[in-house]
Short mmCIF file of C-alpha atoms in Angstrom, two decimals:
data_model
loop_
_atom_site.label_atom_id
_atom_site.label_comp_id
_atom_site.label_asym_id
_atom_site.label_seq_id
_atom_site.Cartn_x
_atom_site.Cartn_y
_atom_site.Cartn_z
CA UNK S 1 124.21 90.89 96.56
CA UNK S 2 124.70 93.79 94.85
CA UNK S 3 127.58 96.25 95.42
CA UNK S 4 125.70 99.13 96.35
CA UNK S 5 124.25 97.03 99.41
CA UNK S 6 128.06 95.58 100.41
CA UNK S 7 129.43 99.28 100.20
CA UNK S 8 126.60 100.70 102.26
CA UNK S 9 127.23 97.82 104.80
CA UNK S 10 130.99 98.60 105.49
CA UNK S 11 130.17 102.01 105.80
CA UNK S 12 127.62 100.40 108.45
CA UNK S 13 129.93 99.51 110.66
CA UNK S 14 130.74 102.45 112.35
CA UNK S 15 127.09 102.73 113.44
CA UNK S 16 128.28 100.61 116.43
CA UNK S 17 131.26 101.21 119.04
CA UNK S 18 132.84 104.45 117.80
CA UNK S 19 133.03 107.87 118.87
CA UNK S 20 130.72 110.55 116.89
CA UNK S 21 133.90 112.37 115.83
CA UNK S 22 135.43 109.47 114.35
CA UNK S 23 136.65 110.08 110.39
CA UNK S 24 135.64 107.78 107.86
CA UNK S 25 137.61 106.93 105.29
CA UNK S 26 136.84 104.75 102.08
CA UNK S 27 138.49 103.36 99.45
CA UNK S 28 139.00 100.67 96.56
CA UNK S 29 140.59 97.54 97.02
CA UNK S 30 142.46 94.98 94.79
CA UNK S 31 139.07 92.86 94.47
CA UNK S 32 137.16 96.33 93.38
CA UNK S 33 134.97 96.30 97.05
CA UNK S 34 134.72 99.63 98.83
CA UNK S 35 137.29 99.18 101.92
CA UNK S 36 136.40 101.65 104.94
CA UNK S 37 138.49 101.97 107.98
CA UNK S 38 139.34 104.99 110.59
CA UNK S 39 141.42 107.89 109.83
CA UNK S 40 141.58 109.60 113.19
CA UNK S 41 139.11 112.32 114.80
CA UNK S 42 137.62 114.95 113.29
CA UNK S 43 138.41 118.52 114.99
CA UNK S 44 136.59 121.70 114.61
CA UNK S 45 138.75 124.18 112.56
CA UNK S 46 140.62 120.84 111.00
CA UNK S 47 140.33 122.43 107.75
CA UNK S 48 142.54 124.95 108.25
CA UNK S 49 145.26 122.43 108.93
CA UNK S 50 144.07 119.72 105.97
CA UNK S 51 146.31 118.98 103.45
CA UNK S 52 145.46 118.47 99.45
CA UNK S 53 145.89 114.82 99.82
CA UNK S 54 143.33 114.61 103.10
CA UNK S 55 140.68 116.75 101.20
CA UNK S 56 141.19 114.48 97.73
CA UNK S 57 140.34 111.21 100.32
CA UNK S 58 137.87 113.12 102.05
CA UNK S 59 136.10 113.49 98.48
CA UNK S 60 136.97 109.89 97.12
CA UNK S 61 135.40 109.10 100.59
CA UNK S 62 132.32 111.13 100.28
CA UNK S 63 131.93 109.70 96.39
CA UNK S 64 131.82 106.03 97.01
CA UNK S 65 129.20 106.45 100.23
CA UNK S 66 126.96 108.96 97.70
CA UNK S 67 126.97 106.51 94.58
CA UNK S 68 125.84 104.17 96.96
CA UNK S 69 123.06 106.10 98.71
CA UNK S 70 121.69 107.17 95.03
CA UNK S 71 121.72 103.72 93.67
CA UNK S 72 120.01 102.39 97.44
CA UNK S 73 117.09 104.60 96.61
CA UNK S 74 117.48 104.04 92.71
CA UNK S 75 117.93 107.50 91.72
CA UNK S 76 118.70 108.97 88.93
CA UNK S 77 121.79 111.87 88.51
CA UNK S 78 124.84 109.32 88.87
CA UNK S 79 127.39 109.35 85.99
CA UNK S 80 130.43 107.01 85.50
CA UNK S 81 133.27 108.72 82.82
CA UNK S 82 135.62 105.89 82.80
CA UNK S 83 135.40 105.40 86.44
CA UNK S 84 134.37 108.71 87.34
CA UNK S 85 131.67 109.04 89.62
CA UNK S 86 129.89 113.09 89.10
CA UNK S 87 126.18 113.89 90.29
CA UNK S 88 123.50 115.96 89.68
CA UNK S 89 121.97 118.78 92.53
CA UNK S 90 118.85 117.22 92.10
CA UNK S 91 120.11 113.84 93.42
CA UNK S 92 121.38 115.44 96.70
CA UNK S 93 118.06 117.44 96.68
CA UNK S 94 115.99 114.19 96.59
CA UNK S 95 118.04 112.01 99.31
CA UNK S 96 117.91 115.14 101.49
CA UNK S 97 114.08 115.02 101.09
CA UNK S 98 114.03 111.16 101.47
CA UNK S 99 116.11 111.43 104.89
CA UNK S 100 115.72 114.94 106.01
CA UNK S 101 117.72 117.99 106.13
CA UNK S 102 118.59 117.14 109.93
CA UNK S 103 120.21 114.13 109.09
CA UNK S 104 121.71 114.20 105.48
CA UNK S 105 123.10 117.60 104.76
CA UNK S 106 123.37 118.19 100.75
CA UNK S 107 125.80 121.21 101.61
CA UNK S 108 128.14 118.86 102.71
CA UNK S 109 128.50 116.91 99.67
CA UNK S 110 129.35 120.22 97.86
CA UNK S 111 129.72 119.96 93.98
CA UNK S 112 131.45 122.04 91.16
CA UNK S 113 130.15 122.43 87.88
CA UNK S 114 130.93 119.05 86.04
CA UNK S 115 129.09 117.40 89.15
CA UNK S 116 132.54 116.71 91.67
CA UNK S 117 132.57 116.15 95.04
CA UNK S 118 134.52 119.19 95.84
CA UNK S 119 133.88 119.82 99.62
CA UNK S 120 137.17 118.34 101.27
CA UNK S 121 135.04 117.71 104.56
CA UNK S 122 135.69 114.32 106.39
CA UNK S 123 132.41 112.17 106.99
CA UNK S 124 132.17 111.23 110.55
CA UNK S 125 130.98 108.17 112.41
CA UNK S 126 127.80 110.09 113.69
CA UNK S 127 126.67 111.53 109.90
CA UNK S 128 126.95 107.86 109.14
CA UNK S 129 124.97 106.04 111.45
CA UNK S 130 122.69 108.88 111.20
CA UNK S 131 122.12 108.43 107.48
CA UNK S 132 121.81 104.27 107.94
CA UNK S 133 119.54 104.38 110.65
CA UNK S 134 117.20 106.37 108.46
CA UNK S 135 117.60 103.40 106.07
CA UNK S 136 117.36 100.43 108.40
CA UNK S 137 119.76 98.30 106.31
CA UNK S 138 119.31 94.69 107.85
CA UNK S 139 122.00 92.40 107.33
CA UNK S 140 119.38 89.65 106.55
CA UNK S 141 116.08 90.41 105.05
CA UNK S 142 113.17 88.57 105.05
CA UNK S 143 113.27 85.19 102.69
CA UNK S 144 109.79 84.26 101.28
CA UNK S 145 108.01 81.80 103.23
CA UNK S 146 109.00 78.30 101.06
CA UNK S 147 106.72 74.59 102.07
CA UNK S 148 107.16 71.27 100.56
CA UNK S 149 103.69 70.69 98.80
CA UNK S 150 103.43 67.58 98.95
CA UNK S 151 104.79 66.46 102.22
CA UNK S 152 102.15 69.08 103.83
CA UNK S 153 99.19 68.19 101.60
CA UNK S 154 99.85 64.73 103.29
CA UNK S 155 99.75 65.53 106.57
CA UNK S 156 96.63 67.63 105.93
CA UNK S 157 95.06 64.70 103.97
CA UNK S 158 95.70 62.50 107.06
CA UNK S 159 94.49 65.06 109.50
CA UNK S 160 91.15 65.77 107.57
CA UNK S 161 90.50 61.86 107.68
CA UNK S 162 91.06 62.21 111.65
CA UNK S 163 88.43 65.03 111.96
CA UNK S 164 85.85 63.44 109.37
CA UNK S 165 82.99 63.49 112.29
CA UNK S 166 84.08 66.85 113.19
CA UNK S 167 81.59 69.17 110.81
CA UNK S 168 83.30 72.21 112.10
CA UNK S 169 86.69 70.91 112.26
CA UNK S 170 86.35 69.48 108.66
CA UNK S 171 84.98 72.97 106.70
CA UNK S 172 87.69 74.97 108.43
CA UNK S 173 90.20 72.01 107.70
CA UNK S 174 89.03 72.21 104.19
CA UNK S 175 89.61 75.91 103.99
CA UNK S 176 93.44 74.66 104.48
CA UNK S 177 93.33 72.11 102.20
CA UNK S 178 92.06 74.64 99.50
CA UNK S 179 94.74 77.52 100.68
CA UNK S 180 97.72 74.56 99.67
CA UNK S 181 96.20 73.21 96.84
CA UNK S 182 96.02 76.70 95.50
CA UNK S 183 99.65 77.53 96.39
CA UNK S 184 100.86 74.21 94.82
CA UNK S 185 99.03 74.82 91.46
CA UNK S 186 100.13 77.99 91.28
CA UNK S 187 103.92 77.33 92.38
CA UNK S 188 103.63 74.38 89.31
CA UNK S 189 102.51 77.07 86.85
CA UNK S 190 105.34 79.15 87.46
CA UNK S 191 103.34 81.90 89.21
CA UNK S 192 101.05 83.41 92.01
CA UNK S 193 97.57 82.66 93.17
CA UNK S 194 97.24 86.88 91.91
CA UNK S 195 99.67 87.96 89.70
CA UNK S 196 100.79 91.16 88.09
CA UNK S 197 98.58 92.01 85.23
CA UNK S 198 99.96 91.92 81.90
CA UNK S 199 97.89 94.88 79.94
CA UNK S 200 98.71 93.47 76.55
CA UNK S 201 96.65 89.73 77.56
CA UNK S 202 94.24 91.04 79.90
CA UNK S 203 90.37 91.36 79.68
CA UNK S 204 91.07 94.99 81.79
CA UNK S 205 94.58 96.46 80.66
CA UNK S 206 93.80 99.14 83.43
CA UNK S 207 94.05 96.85 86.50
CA UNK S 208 97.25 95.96 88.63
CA UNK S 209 96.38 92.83 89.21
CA UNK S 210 94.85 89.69 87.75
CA UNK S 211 94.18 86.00 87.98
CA UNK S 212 95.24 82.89 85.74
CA UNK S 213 92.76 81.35 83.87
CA UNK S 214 92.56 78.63 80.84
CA UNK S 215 92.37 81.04 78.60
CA UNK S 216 95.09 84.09 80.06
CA UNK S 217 94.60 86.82 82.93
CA UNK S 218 91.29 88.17 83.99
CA UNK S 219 92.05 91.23 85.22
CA UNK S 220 90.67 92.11 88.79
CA UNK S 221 89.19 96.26 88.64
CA UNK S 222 88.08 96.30 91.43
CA UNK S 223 88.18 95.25 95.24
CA UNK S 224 85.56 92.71 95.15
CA UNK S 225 86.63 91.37 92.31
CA UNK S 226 89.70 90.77 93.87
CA UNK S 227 88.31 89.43 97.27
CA UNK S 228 86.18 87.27 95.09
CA UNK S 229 89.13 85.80 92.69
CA UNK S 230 90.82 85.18 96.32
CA UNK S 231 88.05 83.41 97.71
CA UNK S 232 87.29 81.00 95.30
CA UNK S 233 90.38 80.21 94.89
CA UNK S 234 91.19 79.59 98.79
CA UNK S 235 88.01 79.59 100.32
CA UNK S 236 89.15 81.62 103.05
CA UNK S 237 85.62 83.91 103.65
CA UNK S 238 87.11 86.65 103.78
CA UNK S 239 85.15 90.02 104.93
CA UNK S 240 84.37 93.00 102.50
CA UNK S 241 85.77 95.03 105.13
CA UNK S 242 89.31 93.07 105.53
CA UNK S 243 91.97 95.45 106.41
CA UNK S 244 94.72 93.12 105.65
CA UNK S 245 96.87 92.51 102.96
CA UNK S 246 93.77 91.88 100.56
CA UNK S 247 91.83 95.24 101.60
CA UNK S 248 95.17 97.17 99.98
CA UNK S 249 95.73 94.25 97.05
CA UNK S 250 92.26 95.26 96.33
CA UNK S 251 92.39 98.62 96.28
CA UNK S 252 93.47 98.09 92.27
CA UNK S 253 92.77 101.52 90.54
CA UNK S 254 95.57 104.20 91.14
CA UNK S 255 92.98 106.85 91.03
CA UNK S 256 91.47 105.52 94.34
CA UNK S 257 93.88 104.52 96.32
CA UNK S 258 94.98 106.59 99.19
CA UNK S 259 98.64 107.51 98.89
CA UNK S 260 99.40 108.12 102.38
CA UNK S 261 98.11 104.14 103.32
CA UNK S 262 100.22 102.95 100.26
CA UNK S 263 102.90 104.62 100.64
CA UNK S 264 103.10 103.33 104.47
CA UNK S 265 102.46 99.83 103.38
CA UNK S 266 105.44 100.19 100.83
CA UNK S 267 107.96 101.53 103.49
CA UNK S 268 106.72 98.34 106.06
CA UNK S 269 107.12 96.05 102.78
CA UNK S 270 110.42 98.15 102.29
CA UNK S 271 111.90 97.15 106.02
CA UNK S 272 110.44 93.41 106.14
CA UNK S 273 111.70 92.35 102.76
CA UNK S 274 115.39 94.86 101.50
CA UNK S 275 116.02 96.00 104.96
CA UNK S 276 114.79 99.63 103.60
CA UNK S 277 116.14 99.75 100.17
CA UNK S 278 114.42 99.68 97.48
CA UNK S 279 116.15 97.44 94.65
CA UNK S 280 116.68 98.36 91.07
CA UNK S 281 113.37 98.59 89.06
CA UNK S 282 111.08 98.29 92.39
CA UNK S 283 107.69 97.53 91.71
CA UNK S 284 105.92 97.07 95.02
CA UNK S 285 103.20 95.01 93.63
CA UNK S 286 105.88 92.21 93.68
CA UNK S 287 105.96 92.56 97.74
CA UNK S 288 102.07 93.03 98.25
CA UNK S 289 102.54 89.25 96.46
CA UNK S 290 104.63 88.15 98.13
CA UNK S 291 103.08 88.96 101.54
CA UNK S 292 100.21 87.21 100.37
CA UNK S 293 101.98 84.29 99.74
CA UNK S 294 103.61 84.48 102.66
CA UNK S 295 100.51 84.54 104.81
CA UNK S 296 99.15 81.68 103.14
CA UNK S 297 102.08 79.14 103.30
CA UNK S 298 102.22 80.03 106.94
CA UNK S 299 98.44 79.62 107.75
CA UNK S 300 98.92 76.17 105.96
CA UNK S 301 102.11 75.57 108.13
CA UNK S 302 101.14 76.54 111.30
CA UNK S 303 97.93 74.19 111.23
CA UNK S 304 100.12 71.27 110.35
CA UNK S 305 102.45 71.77 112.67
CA UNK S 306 100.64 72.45 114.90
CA UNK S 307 98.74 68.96 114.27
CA UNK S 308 101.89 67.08 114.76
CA UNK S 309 102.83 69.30 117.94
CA UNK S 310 99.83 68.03 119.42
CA UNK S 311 99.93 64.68 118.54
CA UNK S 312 103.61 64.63 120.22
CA UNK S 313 102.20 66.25 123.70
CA UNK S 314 99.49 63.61 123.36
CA UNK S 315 97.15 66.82 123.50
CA UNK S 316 94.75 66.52 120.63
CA UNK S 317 91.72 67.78 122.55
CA UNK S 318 93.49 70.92 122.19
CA UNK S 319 93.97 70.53 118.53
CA UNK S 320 90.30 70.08 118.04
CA UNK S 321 89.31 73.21 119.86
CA UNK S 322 91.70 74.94 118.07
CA UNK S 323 90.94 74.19 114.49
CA UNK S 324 86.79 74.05 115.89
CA UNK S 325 86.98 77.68 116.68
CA UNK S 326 84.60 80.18 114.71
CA UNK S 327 88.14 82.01 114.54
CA UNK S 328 89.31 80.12 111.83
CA UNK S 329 86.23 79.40 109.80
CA UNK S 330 84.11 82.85 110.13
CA UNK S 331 84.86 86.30 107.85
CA UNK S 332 87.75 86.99 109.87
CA UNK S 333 91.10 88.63 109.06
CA UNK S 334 93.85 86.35 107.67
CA UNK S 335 96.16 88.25 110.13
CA UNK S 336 93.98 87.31 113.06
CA UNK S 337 93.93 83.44 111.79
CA UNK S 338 97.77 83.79 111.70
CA UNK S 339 97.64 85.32 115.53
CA UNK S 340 95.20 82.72 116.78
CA UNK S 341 97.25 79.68 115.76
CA UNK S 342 100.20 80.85 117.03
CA UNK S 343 99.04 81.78 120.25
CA UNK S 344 98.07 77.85 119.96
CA UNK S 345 101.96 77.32 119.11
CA UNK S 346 102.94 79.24 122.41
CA UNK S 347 100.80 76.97 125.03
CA UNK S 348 102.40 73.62 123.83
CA UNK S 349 105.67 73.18 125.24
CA UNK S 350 108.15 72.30 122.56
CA UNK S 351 108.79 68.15 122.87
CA UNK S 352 111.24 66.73 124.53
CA UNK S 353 113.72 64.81 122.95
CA UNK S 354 113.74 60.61 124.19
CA UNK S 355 116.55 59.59 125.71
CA UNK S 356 118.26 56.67 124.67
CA UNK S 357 116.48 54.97 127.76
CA UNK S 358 113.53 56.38 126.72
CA UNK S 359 113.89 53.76 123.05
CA UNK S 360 115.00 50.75 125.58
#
């Protein structure tokens, strides 16, 4: 973990169970962390009545939290001169765009001429939690969805074998067998099912995305190429019209994509997967990815498991209705797949654990 994110967490703490007014205070310990505690309360005209000494912490104080914001959001406008820490305007300028004027007040962080922290005002408990609950720093975010290959694929071979007479059970079973093999083959190449495209060994150096092949990366221009790469690869039928995760992975061309949509899938991607913060060198293609991924470890997982579930509550009639259903088969949304076999999780109870009576 980085030390922007640690230094941004102690400051975190006094989001919870302390007055507004209460001062902040921050500073370097032995093991070079950022060490925050209380200082008292902060009073109205208190800077008529604050020494040098409070002002200098006040500033050290107001560094340390701004060094941490900037490099949070990966701005630029930070300088380190042998350990010390000066700004640019334009960084205050940009976090009080990213966080709003109401809520992080640039004036505040007042700087002279060489870039200082020169204000001598106190942060407070309330400008704190203020500023952090515009980030929505998680203490844990989001790790990627991880399967072991070839325990699942199997289970899955065993299952399809079950279902063989089942023609409806078996094409929507295969559909899951595809979605793992995919996953594996890809997770053995040291890759994704789509990848990043790499201009220089492309067949369309424009694109954001492209596919493996035997002979290097077809690039995917446009969004039914995309939906087309995904499909064969898959063979989840997915619609044209899919607003999921693929309807924005396929919206490839910068030119045509809608900012506003992308720039609200980024933020979600933002809070599922860095609490908020955007790491060094962001690239959100690397999240879009990943959610992909994601969605198709856990359709995989959630059929197996729920398989065994089933076979535990002695309740494979439901099984077979479930995995029957058009639902899973027809041109419907990944998402609603995903929804569907979890609402399939919810109506098995978990099992019960035997007794030692129970083994007699």
């Amino acid at each position: 973990m980085t030390d922007y994110i640690d230094t941004l967490k102690n400051f975190g703490t006094f989001k919870y169970c302390y007055e507004d007014d209460t001062i902040v205070n921050a500073a370097t310990g032995d093991d070079g962390k950022v060490e925050v505690n209380a200082t008292g309360r902060y009073k109205a005209l208190g800077f008529l009545l604050r020494s040098r000494e409070q002002k200098a912490a006040n500033n050290a104080t107001r560094t340390m939290f701004l060094e941490a914001l900037g490099k949070a959001f990966n701005l630029d406008g930070i300088r380190n001169n042998n350990g010390r820490i000066t700004f640019d305007r334009a960084l205050l300028n940009k976090l009080e765009e990213k966080l709003g004027r109401d809520v992080f007040k640039a004036k505040n962080f007042a700087l002279d001429a060489q870039g200082n922290i020169v204000s001598g005002k106190p942060l407070t408990a309330r400008r704190i939690g203020q500023i952090l609950s515009k980030i929505k720093l998680q203490e844990k975010p989001k790790l990627p969805e991880k399967i072991d290959y070839n325990q699942y694929s199997e289970k899955l071979t065993n299952i399809m074998d079950t279902f063989k007479g089942n023609e409806k059970a078996s094409k929507n079973l295969s559909i899951v067998n595809k979605c793992l093999t995919a996953l594996k083959t890809s997770a053995e190449q040291g890759g994704t099912i789509i990848m990043k495209n790499d201009p220089k060994n492309s067949s369309s150096p424009r694109s954001n995305f492209a596919v493996k092949e035997k002979w290097g990366f077809d690039g995917l221009g446009k969004p039914e190429e995309f939906l087309e790469a995904l499909r064969e690869r898959t063979g989840l039928p997915m619609a044209p019209n899919d607003k999921t995760i693929a309807k924005f992975l396929g919206n490839l061309k910068k030119n045509t994509q809608d900012p506003q949509v992308l720039q609200h899938l980024i933020t979600k991607m933002l809070d599922k997967y860095h609490g908020g913060i955007p790491p060094a060198n962001y690239d959100y293609r690397d999240d879009l990815i990943r959610e992909l991924n994601d969605q198709l470890i856990k359709f995989v997982k959630l059929t197996v498991d729920l398989y065994d579930k089933c076979a535990e509550n002695n309740q494979m009639d439901y099984f077979k209705d479930v995995i029957s259903n058009d639902i899973m088969g027809d041109q419907m949304k990944l998402s609603s797949k995903l929804d569907y076999l979890e609402m399939g999780h919810e109506y098995l109870p978990e099992p019960k654990p035997q007794s030692m009576l129970d083994l007699i």
